[in-house]
Coordinates of C-alpha atoms and ligand atoms in Angstrom, one line a residue:
X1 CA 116.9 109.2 118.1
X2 CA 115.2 105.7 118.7
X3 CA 111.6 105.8 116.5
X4 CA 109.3 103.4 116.8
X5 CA 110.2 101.3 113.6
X6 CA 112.8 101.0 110.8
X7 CA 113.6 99.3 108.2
X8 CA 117.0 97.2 107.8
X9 CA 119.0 97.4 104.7
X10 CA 122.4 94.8 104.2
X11 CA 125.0 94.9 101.3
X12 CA 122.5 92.0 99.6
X13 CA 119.8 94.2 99.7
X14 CA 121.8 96.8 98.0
X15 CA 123.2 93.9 95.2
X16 CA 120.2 93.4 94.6
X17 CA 118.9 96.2 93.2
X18 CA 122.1 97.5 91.4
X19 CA 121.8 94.3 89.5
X20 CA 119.0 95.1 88.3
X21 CA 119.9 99.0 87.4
X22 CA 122.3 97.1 85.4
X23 CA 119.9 94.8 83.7
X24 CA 117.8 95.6 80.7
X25 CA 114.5 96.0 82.6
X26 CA 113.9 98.6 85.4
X27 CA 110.6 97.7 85.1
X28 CA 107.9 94.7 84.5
X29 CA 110.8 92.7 83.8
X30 CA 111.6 89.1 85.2
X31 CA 111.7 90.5 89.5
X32 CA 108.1 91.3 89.4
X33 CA 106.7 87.6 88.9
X34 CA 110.1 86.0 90.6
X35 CA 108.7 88.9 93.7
X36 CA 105.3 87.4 93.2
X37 CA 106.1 83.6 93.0
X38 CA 108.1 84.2 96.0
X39 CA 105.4 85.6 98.3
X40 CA 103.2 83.0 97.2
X41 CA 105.7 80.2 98.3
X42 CA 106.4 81.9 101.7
X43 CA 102.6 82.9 102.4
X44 CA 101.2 79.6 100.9
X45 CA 99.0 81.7 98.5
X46 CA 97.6 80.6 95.1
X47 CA 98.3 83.5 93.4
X48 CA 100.2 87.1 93.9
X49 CA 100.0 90.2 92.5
X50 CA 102.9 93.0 93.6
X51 CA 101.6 96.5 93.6
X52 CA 102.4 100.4 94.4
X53 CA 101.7 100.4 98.0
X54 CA 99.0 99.2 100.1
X55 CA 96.3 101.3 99.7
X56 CA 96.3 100.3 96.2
X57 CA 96.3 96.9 96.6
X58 CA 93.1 97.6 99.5
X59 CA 91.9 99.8 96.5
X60 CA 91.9 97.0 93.9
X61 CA 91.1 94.2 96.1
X62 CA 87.8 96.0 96.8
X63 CA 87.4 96.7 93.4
X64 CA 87.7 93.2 92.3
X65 CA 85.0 91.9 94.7
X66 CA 82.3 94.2 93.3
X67 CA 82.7 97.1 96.1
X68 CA 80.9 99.9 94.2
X69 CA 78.2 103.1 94.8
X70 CA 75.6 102.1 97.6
X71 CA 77.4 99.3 98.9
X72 CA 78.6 98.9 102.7
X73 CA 82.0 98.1 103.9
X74 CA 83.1 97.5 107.9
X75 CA 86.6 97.6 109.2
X76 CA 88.4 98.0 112.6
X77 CA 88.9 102.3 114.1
X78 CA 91.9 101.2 115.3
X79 CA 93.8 101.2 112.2
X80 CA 95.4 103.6 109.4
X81 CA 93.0 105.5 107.3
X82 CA 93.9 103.5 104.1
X83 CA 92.0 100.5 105.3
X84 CA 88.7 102.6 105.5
X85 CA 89.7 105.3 102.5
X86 CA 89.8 102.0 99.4
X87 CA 86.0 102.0 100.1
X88 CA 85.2 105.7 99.8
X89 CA 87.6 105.7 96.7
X90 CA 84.9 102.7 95.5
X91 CA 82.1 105.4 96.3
X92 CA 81.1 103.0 99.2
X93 CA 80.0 103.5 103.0
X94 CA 82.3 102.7 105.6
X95 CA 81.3 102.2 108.9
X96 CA 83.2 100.6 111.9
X97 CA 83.5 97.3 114.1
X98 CA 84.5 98.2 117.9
X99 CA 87.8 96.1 118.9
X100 CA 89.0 94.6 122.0
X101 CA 90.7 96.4 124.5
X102 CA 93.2 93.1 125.1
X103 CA 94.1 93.3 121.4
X104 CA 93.1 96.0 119.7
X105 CA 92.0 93.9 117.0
X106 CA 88.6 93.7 115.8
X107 CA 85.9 92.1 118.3
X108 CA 84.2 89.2 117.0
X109 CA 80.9 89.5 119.9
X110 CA 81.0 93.1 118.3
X111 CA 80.8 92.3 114.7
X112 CA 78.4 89.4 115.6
X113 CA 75.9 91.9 116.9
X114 CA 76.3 94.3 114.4
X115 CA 75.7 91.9 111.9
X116 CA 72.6 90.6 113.3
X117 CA 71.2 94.1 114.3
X118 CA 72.4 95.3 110.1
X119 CA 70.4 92.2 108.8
X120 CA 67.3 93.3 110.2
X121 CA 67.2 96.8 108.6
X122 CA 68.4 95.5 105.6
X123 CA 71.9 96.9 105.7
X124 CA 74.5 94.3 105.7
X125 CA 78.2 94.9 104.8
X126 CA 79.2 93.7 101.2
X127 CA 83.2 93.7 102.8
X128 CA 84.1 93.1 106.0
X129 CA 87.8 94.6 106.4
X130 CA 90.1 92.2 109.8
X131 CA 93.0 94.6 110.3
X132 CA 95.9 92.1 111.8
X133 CA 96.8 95.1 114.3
X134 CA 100.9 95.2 115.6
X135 CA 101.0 91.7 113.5
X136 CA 98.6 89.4 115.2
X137 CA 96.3 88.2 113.1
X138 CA 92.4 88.5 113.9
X139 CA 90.2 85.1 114.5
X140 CA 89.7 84.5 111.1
X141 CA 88.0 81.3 111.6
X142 CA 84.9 82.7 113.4
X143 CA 84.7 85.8 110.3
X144 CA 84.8 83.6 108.1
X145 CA 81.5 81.2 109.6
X146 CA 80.0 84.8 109.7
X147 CA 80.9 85.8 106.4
X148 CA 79.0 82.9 105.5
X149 CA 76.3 83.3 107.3
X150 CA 75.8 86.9 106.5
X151 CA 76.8 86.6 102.6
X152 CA 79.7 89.1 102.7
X153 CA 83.7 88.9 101.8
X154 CA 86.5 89.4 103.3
X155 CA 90.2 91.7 103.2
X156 CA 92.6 90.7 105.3
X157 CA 94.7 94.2 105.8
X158 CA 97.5 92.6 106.6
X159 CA 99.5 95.3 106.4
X160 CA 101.7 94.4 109.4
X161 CA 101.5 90.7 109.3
X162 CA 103.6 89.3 106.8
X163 CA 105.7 86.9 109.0
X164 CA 102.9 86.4 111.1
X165 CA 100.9 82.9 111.5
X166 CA 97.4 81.6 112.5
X167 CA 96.3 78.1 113.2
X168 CA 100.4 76.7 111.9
X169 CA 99.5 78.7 108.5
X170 CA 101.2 81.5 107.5
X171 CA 99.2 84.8 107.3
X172 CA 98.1 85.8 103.7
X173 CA 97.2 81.8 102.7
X174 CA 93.7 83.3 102.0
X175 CA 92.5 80.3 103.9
X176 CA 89.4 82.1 105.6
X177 CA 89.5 85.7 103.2
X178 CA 89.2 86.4 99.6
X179 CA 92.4 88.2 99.5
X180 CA 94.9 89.8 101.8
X181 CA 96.7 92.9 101.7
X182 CA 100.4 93.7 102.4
X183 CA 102.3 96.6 102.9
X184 CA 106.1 97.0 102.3
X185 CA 106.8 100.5 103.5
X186 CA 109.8 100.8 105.0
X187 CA 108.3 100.7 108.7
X188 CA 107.0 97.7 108.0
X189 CA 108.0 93.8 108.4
X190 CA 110.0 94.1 105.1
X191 CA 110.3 96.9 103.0
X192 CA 110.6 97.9 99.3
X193 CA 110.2 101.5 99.4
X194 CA 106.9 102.0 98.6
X195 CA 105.0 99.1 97.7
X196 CA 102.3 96.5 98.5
X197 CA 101.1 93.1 97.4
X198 CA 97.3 91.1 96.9
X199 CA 97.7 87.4 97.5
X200 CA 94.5 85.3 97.2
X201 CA 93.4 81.6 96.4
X202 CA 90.6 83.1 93.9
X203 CA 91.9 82.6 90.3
X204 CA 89.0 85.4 89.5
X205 CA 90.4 88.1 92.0
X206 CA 93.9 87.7 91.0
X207 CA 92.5 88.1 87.3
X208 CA 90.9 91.4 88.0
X209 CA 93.9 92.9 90.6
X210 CA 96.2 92.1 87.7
X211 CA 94.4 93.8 84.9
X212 CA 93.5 96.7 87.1
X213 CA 97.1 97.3 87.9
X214 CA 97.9 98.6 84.4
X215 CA 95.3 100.8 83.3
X216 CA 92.6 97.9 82.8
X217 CA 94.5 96.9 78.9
X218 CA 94.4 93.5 77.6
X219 CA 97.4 92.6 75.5
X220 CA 95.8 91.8 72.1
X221 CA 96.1 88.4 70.4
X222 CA 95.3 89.6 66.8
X223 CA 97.4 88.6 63.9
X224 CA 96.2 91.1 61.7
X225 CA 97.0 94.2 64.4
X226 CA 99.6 92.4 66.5
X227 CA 100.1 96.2 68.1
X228 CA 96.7 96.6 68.9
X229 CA 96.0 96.5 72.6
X230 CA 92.3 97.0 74.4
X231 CA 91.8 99.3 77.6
X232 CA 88.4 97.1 78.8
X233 CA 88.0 98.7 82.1
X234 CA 89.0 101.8 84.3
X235 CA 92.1 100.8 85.5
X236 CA 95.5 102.7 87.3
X237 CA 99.2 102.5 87.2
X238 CA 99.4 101.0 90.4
X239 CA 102.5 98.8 89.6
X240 CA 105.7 97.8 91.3
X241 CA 109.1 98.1 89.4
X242 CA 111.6 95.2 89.1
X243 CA 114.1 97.7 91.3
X244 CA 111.6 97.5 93.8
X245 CA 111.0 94.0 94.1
X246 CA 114.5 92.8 93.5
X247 CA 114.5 94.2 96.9
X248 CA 111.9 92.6 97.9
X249 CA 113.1 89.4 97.2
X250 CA 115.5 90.0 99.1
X251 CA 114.1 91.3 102.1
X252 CA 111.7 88.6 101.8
X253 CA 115.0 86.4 102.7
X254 CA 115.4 87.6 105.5
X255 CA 112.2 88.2 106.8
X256 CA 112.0 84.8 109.3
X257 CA 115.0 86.6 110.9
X258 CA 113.5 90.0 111.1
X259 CA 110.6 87.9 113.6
X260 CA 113.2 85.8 115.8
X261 CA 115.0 89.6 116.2
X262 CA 111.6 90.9 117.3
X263 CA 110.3 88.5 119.2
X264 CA 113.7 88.5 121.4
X265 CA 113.0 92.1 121.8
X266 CA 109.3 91.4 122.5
X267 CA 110.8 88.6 125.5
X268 CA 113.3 91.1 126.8
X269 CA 109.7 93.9 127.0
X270 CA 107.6 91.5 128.8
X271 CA 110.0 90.2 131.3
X272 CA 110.7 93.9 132.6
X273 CA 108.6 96.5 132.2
X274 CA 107.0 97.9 135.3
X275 CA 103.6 96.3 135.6
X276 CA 102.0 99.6 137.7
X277 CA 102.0 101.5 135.0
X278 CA 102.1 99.2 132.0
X279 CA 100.0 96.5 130.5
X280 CA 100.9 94.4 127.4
X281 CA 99.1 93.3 125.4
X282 CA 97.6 89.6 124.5
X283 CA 99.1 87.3 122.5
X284 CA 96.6 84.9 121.1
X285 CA 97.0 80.9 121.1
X286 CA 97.4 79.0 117.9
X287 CA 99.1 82.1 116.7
X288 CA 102.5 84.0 116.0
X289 CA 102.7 87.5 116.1
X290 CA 105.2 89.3 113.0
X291 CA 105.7 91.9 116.1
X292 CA 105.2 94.8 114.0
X293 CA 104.3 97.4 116.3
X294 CA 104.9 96.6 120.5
X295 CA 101.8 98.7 121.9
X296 CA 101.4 98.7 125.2
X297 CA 98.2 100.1 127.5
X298 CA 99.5 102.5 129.7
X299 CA 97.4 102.9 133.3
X300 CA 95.4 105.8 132.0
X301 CA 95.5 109.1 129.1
X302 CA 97.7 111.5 131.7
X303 CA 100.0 108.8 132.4
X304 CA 100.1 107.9 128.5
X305 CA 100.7 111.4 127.7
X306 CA 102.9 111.7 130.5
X307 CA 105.4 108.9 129.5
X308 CA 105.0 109.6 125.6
X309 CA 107.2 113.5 126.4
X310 CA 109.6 111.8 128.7
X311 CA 110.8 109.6 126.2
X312 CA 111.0 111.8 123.8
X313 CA 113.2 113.6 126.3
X314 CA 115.9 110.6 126.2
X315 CA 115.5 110.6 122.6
X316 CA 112.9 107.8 122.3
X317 CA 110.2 108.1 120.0
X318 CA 107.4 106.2 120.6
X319 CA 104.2 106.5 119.1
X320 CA 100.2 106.1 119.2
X321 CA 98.8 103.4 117.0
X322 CA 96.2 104.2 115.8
X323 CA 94.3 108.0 116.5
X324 CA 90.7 106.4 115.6
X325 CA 89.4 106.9 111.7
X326 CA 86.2 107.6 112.6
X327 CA 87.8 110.8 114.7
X328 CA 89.8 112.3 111.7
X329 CA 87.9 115.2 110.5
X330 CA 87.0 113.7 107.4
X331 CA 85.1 110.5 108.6
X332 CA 83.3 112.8 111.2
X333 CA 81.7 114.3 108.6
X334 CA 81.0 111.6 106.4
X335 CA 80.1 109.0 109.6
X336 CA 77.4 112.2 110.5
X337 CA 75.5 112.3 107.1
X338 CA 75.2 108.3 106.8
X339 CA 73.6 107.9 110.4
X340 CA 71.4 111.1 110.1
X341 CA 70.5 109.0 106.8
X342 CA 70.0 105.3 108.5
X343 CA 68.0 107.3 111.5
X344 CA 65.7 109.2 108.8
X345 CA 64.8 105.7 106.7
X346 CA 64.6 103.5 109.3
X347 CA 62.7 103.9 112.1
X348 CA 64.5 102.5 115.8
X349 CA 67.8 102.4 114.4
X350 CA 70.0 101.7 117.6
X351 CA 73.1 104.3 118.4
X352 CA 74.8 101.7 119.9
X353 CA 76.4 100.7 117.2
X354 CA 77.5 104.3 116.2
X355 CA 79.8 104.5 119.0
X356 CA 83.2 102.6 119.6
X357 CA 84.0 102.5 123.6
X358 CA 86.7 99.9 123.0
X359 CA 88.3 102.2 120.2
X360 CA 88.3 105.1 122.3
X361 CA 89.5 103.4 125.4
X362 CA 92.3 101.8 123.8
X363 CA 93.4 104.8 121.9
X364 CA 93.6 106.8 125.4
X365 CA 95.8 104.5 126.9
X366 CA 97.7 102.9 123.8
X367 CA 101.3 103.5 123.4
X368 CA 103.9 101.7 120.7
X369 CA 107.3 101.2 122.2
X370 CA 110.2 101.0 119.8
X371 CA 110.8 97.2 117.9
X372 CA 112.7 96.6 114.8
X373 CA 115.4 94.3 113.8
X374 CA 118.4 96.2 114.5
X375 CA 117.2 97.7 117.6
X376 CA 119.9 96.3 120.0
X377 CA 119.0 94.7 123.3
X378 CA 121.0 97.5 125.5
X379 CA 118.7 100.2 124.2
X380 CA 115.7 98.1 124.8
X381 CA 117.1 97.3 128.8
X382 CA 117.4 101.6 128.2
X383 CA 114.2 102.0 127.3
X384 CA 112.6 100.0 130.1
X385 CA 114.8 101.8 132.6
X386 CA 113.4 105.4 131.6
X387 CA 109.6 103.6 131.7
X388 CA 110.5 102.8 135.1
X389 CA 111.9 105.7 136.0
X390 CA 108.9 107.8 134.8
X391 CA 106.1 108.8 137.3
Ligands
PLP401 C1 100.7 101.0 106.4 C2 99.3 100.5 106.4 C3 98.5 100.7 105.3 C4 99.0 101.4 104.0 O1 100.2 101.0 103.5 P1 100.9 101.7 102.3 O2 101.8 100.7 101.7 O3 101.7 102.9 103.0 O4 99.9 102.2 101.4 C5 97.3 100.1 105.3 N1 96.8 99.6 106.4 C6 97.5 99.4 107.5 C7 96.9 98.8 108.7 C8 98.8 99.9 107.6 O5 99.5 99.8 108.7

């Protein structure tokens, strides 16, 4: 069987983390800040905090910019739940930016209006969540003049796009964000189990991530009581253990190599897959994809559908990235009651901007083909042969 994604584990990997089941610390020991210092050197970042998994880290960084009851935060309906869910868990509405259909990533002449339109009833976004879909990143120039503009912050959900770069940075610099967001689940470009990381070039964020990452204690400084610590806020355990990032260090090692293998395997897609049937997407100037995820559009839905059972018939698993979150049963419910709201309080509220063609045209056609490192270039010239092959 041939999924989509997986990880890629070597002998080092495994050293890595024996040595430290052999070490004193299996946790908060000296991997977690030698994980962190390393992720800021690679991404160019300030500062770093390692946590749990992703939707943590989207949980805290939302936190840590003020997201709370009543306010608004926008992200991309191409994307996994987790980068709308950190709002809810904040108590905030989400609501969505339609994407581009070349891309799939969020659409900047969409945000644009939906800002402008937002500002004139009074309901602009307090976060506006870029999702760096497949590993490309999103023009985070032009959100960031709008951001400016329209007073709000930013996430990166970088989730796929460690690796990735935009404008000769590396993604996850913070240049044009607040903070960004990585996932290292084992799909993604590096892997640690579980677990997920905030990097950010705001000394006030990182203090706030941190502190909300254990249970919101400070470490007291008392003489008198030098056992005395001081829970000051509501915070989780939403930390990453030294076993887990020793890994991560080492993955992180090898992560330049994990894109060069991708993008040959990206090369070898574009130069042959049958044209009739399949588009790819757009790669971006000024930019390097990680190559996370290798959607394609297929012509239409029955030939997406069509082509998604006949691989699985040659043991190929491809899958659709993403089914949109304002379709899961969930946000349907919760997307109904804020617009019957919004169309009750003010008065010529516009339904354009509760419908996502884009998003639903892209999510008819879209279809992730199988990419990783150790996915060998014979089964990739096999995979295009049974795309060819299917009618
Ligand atoms: C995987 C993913 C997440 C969640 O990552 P976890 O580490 O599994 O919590 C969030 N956003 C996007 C876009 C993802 O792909």
């Amino acid at each position: 069987m041939t999924n989509y994604g997986r990880q890629s584990i070597n002998q080092n990997d495994i050293d890595a983390v024996v040595q430290v089941l052999q070490s004193d610390f299996l946790t908060q020991g000296p991997a977690v800040p030698a994980f962190e210092s390393a992720l800021c050197a690679y991404t160019g970042a300030a500062y770093c905090t390692a946590v749990s998994n992703a939707t943590s880290a989207l949980h805290l960084a939302c936190l840590a910019l003020g997201v709370g009851y009543g306010d608004r935060v926008w992200t991309s309906p191409i994307s996994f739940v987790a980068s709308a869910n950190c709002a809810r868990y904040c108590g905030a509405q989400i609501d969505f930016v339609d994407i581009e259909l070349e891309t799939g990533l969020m659409s900047i002449h969409a945000l644009r209006d939906k800002l402008e339109f937002a500002a004139s009833i009074q309901q602009l976004p307090k976060v506006v969540i870029p999702v760096h879909y497949a590993g490309q990143s999103c023009d985070m120039r032009e959100l960031y003049k709008l951001s400016k503009r329209y007073d709000f912050s930013i996430i990166e959900d970088a989730s796929h796009a460690l690796g990735a770069q935009y404008l000769q940075h590396k993604v996850g610099g913070a240049e044009y964000s607040d903070a960004v967001v990585f996932s290292f689940h084992p799909v993604k470009m590096i892997t640690t189990g579980e677990g997920g990381a905030i990097t950010t070039r705001r000394l006030d964020v990182d203090e706030k991530v941190k502190h909300l990452r254990s249970h919101g204690i400070k470490k007291g400084n008392d003489i008198d009581e030098p056992w005395r610590q001081d829970q000051v806020a509501l915070g989780f355990n939403y930390r990453l253990s030294d076993m887990q990032c020793a890994l991560g260090i080492s993955q992180l090692a090898r992560l330049d190599a994990f894109v060069e293998k991708r993008t040959q395997i990206a090369k070898i897609y574009e130069a042959s897959l049958p044209l009739e049937t399949i588009t790819v997407l757009t790669r971006r100037d000024n930019q390097i994809s990680s190559l996370h995820l290798y959607p394609i559009l297929s012509k239409d839905a029955i030939f997406r559908k069509k082509l998604y059972f006949y691989l699985k018939g040659y043991g190929i698993n491809a899958q659709v990235h993403y089914c949109p979150i304002h379709r899961h049963t969930y946000y349907i419910d919760h997307l109904k009651e804020y617009y019957e709201q919004l169309h009750q309080q003010k008065k010529g509220y516009s339904k354009q901007f509760e419908v996502y063609e884009q998003a639903e045209a892209f999510y008819n056609r879209v279809l992730s083909l199988p990419i990783y490192p150790d996915l060998a270039p014979e089964r990739v010239s096999e995979i295009i042969d049974c795309i060819s092959h299917c009618r």
